[in-house]
Coordinates of C-alpha atoms and ligand atoms in Angstrom, one line a residue:
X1 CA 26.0 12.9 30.4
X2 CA 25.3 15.0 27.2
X3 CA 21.4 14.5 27.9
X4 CA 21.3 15.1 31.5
X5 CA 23.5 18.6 30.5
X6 CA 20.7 19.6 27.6
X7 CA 18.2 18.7 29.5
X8 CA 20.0 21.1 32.7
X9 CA 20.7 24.1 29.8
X10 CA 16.8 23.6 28.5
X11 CA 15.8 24.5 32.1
X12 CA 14.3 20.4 32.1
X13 CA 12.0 19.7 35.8
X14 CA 13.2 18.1 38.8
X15 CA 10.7 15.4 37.0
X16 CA 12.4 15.5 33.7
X17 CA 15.8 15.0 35.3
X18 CA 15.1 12.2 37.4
X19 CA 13.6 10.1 34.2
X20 CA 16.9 10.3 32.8
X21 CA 19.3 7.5 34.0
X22 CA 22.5 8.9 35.3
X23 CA 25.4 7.2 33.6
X24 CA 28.2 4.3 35.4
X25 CA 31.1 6.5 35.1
X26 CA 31.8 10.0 34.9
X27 CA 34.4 12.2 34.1
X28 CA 36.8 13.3 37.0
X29 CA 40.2 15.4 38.2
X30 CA 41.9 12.6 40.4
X31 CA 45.0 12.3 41.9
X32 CA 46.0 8.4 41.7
X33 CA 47.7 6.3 44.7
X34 CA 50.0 4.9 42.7
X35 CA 52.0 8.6 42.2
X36 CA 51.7 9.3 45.9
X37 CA 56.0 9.2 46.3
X38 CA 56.9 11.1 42.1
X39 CA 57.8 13.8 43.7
X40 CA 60.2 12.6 46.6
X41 CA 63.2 14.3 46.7
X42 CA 62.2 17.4 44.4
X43 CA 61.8 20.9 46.1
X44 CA 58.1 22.5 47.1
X45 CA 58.2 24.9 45.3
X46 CA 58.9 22.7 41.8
X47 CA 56.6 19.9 42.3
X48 CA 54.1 20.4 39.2
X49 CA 50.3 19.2 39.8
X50 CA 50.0 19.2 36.1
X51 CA 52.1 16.0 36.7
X52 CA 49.7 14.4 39.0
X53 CA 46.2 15.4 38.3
X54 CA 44.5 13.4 35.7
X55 CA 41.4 13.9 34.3
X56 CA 39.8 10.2 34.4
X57 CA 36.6 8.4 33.8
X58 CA 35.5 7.2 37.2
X59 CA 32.7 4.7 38.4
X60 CA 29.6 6.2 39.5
X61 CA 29.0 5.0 43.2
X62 CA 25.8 4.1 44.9
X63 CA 24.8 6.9 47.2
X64 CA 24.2 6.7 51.2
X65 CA 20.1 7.8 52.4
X66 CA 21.6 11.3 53.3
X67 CA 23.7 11.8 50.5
X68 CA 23.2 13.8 46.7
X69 CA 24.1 13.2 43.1
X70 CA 24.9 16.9 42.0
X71 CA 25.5 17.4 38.0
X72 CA 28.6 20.4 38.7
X73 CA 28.2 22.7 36.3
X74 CA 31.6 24.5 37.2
X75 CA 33.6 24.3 40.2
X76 CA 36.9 26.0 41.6
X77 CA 40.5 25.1 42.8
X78 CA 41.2 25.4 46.3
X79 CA 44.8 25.9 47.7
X80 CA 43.8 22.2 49.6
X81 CA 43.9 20.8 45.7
X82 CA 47.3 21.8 45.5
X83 CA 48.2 20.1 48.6
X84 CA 47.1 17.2 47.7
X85 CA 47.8 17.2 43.9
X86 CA 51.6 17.7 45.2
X87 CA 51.2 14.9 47.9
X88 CA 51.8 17.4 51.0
X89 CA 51.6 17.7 54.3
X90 CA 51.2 14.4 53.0
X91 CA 49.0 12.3 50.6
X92 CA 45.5 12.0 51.4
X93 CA 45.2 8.8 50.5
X94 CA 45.4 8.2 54.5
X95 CA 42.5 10.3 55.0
X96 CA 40.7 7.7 52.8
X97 CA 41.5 4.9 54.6
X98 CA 41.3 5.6 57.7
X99 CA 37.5 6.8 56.4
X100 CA 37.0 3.6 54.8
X101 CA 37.4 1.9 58.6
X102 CA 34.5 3.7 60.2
X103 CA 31.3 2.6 58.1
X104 CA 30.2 0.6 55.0
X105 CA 29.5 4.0 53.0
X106 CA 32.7 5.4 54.3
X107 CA 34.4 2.0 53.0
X108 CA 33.3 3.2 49.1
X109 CA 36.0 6.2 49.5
X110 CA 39.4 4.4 49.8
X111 CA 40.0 4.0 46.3
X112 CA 43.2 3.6 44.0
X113 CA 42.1 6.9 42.8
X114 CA 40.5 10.5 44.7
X115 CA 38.3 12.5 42.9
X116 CA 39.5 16.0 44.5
X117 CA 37.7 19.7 44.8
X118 CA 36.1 21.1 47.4
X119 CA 33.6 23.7 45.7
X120 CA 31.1 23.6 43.0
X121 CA 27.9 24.8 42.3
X122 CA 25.7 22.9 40.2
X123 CA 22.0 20.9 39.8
X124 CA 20.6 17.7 42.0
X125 CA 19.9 14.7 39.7
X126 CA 19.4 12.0 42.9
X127 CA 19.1 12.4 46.1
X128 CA 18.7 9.3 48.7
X129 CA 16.1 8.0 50.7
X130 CA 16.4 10.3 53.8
X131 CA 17.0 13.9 52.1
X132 CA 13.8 15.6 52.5
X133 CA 14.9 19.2 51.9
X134 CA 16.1 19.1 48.8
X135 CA 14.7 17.6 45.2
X136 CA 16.2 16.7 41.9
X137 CA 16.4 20.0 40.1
X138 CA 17.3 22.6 42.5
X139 CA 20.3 24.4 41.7
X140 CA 22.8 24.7 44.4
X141 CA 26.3 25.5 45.3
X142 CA 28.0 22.9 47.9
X143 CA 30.0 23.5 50.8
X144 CA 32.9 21.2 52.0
X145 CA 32.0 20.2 55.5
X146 CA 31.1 16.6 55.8
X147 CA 30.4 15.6 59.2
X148 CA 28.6 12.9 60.3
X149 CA 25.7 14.6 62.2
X150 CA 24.8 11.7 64.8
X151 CA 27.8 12.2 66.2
X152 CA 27.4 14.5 70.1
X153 CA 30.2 16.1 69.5
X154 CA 28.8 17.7 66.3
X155 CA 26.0 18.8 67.6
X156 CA 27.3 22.1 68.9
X157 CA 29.5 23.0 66.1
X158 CA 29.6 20.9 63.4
X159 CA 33.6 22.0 63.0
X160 CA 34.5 19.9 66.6
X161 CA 33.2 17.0 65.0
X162 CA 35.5 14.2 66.1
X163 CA 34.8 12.7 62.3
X164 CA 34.7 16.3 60.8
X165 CA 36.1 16.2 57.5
X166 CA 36.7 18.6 54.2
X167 CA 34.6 16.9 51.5
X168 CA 37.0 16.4 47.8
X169 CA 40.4 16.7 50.1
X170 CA 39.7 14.1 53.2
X171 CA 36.9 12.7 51.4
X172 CA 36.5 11.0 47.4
X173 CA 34.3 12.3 44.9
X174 CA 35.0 15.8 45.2
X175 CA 33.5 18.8 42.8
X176 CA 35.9 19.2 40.0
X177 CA 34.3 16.3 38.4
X178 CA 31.1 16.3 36.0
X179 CA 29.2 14.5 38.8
X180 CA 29.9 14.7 42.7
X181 CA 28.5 13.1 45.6
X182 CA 28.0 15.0 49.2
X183 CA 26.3 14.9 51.6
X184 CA 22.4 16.6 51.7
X185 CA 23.7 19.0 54.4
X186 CA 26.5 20.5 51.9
X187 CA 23.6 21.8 49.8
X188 CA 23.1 25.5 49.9
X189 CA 21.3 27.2 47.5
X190 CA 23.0 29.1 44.3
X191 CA 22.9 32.9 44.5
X192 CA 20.3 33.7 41.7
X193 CA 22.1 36.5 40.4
X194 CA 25.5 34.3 39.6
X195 CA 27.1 32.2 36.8
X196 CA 27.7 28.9 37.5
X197 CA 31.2 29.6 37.5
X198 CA 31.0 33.1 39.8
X199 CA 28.9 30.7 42.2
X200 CA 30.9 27.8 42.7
X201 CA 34.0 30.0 43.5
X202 CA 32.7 31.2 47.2
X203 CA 31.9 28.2 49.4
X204 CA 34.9 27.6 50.7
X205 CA 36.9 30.9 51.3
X206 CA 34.2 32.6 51.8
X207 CA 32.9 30.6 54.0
X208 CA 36.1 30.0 56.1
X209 CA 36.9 34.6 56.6
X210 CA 33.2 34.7 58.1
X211 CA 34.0 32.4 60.6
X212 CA 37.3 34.1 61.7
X213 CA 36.6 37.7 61.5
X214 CA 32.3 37.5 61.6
X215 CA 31.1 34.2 63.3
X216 CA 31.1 33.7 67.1
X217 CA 33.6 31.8 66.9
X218 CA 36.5 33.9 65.2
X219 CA 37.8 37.1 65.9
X220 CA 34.4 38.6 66.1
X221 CA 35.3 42.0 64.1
X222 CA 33.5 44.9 65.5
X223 CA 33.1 48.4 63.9
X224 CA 36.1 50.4 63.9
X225 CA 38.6 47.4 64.4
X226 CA 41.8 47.8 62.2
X227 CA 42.3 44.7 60.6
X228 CA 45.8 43.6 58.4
X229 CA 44.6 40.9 56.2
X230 CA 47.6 39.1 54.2
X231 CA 47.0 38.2 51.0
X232 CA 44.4 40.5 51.1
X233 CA 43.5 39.5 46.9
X234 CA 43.7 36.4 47.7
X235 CA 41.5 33.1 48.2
X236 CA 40.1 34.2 51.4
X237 CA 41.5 37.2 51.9
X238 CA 39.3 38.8 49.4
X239 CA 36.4 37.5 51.4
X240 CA 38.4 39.0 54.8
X241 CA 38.7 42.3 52.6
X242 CA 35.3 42.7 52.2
X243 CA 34.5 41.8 55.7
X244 CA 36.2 44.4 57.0
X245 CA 34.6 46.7 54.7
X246 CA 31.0 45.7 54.8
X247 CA 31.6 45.6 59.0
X248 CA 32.8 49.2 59.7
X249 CA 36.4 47.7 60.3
X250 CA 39.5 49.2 58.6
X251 CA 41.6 46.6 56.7
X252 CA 44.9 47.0 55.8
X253 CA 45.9 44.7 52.8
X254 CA 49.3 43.3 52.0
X255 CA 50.2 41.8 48.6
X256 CA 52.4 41.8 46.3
X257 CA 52.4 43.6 43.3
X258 CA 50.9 47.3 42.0
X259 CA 48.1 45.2 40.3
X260 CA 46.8 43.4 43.0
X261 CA 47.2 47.2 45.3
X262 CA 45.5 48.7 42.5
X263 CA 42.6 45.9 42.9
X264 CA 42.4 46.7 46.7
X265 CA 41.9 50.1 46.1
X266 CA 39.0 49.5 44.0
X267 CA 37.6 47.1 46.6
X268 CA 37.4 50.1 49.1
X269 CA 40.6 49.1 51.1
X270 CA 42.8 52.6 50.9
X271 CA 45.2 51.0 53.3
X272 CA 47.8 48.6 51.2
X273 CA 51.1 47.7 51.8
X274 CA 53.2 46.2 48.6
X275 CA 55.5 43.6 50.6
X276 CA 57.6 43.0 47.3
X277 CA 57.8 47.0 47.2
X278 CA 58.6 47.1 50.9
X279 CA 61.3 44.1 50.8
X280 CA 60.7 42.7 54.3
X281 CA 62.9 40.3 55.4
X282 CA 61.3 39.1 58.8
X283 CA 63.9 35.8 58.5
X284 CA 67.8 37.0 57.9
X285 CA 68.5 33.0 57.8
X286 CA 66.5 30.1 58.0
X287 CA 66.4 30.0 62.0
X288 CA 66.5 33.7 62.4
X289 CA 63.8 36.2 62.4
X290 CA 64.8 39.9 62.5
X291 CA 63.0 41.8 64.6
X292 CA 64.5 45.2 63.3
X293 CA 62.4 44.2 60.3
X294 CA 59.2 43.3 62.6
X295 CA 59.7 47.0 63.7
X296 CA 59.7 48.5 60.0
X297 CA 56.6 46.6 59.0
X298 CA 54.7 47.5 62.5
X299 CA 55.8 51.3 61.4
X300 CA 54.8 51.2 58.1
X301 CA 51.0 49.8 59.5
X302 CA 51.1 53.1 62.4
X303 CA 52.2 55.4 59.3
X304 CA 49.0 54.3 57.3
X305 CA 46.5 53.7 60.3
X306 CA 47.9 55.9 63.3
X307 CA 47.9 52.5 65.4
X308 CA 48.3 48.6 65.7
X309 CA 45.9 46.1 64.1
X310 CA 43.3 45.0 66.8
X311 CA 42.8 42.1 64.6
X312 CA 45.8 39.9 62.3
X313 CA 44.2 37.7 59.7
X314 CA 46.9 35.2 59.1
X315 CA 47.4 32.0 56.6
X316 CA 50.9 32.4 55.7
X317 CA 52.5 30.6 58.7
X318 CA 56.2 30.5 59.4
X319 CA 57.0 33.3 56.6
X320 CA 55.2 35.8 58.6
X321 CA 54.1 34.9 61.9
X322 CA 56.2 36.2 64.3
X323 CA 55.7 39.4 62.3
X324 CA 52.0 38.9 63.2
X325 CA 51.8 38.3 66.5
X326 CA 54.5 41.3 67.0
X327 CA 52.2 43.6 64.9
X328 CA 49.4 42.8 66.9
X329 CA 48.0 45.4 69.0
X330 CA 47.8 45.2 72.9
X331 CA 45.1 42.6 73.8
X332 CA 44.5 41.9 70.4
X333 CA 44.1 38.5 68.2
X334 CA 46.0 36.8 65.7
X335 CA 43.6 34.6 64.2
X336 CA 45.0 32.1 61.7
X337 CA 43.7 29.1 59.5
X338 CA 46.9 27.8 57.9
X339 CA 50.6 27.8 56.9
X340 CA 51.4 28.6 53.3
X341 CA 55.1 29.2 54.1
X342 CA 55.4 26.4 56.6
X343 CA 53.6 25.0 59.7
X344 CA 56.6 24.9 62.0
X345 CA 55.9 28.5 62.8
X346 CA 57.8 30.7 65.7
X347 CA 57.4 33.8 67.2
X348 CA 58.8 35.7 70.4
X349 CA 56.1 34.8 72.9
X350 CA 57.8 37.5 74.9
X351 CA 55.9 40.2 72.7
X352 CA 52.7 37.6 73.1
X353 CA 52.2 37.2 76.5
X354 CA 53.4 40.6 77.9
X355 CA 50.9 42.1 75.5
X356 CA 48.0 40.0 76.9
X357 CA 47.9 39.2 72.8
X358 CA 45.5 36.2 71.6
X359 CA 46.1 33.5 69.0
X360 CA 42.7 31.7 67.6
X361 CA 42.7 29.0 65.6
X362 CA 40.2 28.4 63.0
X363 CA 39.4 25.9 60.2
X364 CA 36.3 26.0 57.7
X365 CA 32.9 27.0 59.0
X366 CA 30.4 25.0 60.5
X367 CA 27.0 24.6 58.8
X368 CA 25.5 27.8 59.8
X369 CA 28.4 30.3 59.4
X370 CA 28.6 28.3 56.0
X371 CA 25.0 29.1 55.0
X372 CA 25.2 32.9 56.8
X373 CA 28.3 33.3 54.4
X374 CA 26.4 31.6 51.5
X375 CA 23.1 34.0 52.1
X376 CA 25.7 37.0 52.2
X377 CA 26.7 36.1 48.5
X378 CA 23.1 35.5 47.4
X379 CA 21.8 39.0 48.8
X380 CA 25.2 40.4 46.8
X381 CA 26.8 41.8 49.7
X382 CA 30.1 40.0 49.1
X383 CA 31.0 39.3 46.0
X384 CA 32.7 36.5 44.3
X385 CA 36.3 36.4 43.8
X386 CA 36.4 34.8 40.4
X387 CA 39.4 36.2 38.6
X388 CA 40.2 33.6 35.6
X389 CA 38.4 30.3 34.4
X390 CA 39.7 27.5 33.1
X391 CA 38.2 23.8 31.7
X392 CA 38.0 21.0 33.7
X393 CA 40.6 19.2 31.4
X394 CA 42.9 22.1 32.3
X395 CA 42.8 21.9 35.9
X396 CA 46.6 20.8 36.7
X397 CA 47.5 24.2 34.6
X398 CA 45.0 26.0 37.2
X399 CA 46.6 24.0 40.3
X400 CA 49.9 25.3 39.1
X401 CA 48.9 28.9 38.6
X402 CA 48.0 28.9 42.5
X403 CA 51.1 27.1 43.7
X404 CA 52.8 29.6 42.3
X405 CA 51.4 32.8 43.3
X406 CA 50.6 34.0 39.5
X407 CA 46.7 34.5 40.4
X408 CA 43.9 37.2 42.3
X409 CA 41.1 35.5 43.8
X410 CA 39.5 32.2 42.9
X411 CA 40.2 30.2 39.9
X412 CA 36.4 28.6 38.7
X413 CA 36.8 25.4 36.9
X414 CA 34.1 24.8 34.1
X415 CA 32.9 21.4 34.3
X416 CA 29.3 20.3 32.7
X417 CA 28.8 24.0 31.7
X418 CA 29.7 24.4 28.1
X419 CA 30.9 28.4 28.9
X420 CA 31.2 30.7 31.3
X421 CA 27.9 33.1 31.4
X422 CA 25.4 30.7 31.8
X423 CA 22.8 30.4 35.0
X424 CA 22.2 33.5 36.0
X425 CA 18.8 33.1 37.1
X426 CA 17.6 36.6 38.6
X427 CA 19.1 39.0 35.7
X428 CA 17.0 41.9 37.3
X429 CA 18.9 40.9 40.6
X430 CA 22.3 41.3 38.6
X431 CA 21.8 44.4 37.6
X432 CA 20.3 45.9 41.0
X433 CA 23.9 44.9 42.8
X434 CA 26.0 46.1 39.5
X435 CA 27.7 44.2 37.1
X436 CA 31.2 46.2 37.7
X437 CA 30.8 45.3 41.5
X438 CA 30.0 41.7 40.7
X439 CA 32.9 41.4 38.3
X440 CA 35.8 43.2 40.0
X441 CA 37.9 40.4 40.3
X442 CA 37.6 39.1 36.7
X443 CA 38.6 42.8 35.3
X444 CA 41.9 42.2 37.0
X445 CA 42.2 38.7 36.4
X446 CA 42.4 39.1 32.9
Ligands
LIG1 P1 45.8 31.9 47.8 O1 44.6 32.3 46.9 O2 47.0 31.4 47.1 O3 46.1 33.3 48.6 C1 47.2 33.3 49.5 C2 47.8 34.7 49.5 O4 48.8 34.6 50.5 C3 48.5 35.0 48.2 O5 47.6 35.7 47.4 C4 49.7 35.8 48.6 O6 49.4 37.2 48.5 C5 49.9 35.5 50.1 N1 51.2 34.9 50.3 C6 51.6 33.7 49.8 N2 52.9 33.5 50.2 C7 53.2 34.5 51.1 C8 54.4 34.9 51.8 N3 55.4 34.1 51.8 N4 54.3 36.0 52.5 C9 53.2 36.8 52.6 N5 52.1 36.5 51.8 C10 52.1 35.4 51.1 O7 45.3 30.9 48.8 P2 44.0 31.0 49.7 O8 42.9 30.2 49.1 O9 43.7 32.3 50.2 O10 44.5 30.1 51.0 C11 45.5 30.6 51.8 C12 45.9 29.5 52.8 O11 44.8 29.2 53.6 C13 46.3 28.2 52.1 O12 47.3 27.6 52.8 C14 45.0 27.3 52.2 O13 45.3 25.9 52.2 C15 44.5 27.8 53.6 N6 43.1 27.7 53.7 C16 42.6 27.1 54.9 C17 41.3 26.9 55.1 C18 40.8 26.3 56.3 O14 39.6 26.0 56.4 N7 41.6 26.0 57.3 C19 40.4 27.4 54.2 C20 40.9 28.1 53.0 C21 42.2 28.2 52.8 P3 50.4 38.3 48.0 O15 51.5 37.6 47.2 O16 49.6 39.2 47.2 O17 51.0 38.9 49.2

């Protein structure tokens, strides 16, 4: 591995790298089947991925015709890595199998072991017989769709895909690793103007706001739309943030501390509200929502906006969704992509239906909203989220720092790269688009 990285920081060809032969193992961040029921019995909120992510050396599999080796020079942690490092919904170890059922290369992925991440940006070092667009050597960030492409009902958008799967949490040999394996349709290319690191936090959040607040088939934001985005600092709310912003919309961000409104502010969004300040309490009990509290928060959003929010961007789930959908302006959408606080989620459909409200689900992006998101990045028109980076042999410490709440942004994950800095390829680039603009997120991260 330490040629094949020299030979990647030397700048080696496509030529050069595919003379050097790739080794039988590699170093990984797994979670392992055998800890799939430690935390049974313990609380959420206290089950400690540091426990159950390993760093392990892992055999190096043969690849399918349509798949790619990729060396990952850094990679990030995705909130889907902290599901799975703490074994819910539940352990995705299923996911695995029932993969392993459907083909002899899906068979290779139900292992005692899964190699997780979801992100990464990083060089080609093999790619198999039937990959024609790319070539050993290009440097690319990955996105986590893996579909199986011969299947009709992918053909329309790749996210209906009865097989459609997130690559590193439904699939093995995901990006926080020193090698990965994905598919050849992952492969985007990196923005030239990024570090590894800065480029292999986007993919995924990035890529799943543009579908439900850009793409045709989310909320489809239009110019003047006010928008509440919760979390607005975070994972993909950042990306949301700046949708709003780079759209003509008007987003009002909630979070939960002075830093993160003072980061908001900087981002363009003058419209914050500090929930922690604000001390809403949309549940009095476990089964009770208080709509006198519903009221307050819809007040606060009219006193900073002088009306409703056309569009709701939520993730949160049971915490805040009947807050949401009550919120919501008259004919306008909830769109949402998960359930932080809980999936069992309730709200009065009374305030739903005689508002002619809508609620969209989401999930991911499809290929092309996933390379439209990608080309956003690489033109510098979004910028990257990362906040803090850690080393790959830290990565339970990083899992932990998202589970509870203590980040901004995306955590990047160096893996191959030795530090953070390196790969810019287009410095000129950099410096057009601003280096304050570029690292916004990493100022505040500390
Ligand atoms: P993240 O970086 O942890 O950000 C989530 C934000 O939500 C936090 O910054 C926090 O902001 C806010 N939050 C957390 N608990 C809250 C609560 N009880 N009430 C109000 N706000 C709360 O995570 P992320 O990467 O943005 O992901 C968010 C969710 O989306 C996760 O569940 C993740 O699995 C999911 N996701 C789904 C997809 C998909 O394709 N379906 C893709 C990406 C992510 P403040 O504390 O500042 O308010």
């Amino acid at each position: 591995m330490q040629k094949i990285l020299e030979a990647i920081l030397a700048g080696a060809t496509g030529a050069e790298l595919a003379s050097i032969p790739l080794p039988d193992s590699y170093r990984a961040a797994v979670v392992r089947r055998e800890d799939a029921a430690m935390f049974e019995g313990v609380a959420s909120a206290d089950k400690d991925p540091r426990k159950s992510l390993h760093i392990d050396e892992v055999a190096l599999p043969e690849i399918a015709p349509d798949e790619a080796i990729v060396a990952v020079m850094a990679s990030s942690i995705n909130f889907n890595t902290v599901w799975t490092s703490i074994f819910e919904p539940l352990p995705t170890f299923g996911f695995l199998d029932r993969m392993a059922k459907e083909s002899e290369w899906g068979a290779r992925h139900a292992l005692p072991y899964q190699v997780v991440g979801s992100d990464a940006a990083g060089v080609v070092l093999r790619t198999g017989s039937a990959v024609r667009n790319w070539n050993v050597g290009d440097r690319v960030t990955i996105h986590c769709n893996h579909v199986d492409d011969q299947d009709p009902s992918a053909h329309d958008d790749s996210m209906l895909a009865s097989n459609q799967r997130i690559w590193g949490f439904e699939t093995n040999f995901g990006g926080l690793a020193d090698l990965t394996i994905v598919k050849a349709n992952q492969l985007m290319p990196k923005p030239t103007h990024l570090t590894w690191e800065e480029s292999a936090v986007n993919a995924l959040c990035n890529s799943t706001s543009y579908r439900m607040l850009v793409g045709r088939n989310g909320a489809r934001m239009k110019q003047g739309d006010n928008v509440l985005v919760w979390g607005a600092t975070g994972g993909i709310g950042g990306y949301a943030t700046q949708y709003v912003l780079n759209g003509g919309g008007n987003p009002i961000g909630i979070v939960s501390s002075p830093q993160k409104a003072a980061l908001l502010n900087e981002l363009g969004c003058e419209a914050v509200i500090d929930r922690k300040a604000e001390n809403y309490r949309f549940w009095s009990d476990e089964h009770t929502q208080d709509e006198t509290e519903w009221r307050r928060f819809g007040k606060k959003i009219r006193s900073l906006t002088g009306d409703d929010p056309d569009i709701v961007f939520e993730h949160v789930g049971r915490q805040t969704m009947g807050a949401s959908i009550f919120a919501c302006k008259r004919g306008g959408t909830v769109v949402t992509c998960a359930a932080t606080s809980g999936f069992m989620v309730e709200f009065d459909n009374r305030h739903f239906w005689m508002k002619l409200k809508k609620l969209l689900s989401s999930h991911f992006a499809n290929y092309a909203e996933a390379w439209e998101a990608n080309r956003l990045i690489n033109l510098g028109k979004i910028q990257p989220l990362l906040s803090a980076v850690y080393g790959l042999e830290d990565v339970g410490e990083a899992a932990l720092k998202i589970h509870r709440n203590e980040h901004e942004g995306k955590i990047g994950v160096l893996c191959l790269a030795p530090t953070e800095g390196l790969g810019i390829d287009d410095p000129a680039k950099r410096d057009h688009i601003g280096e304050d603009k570029i690292t916004i997120f990493r100022r505040y991260g500390g």
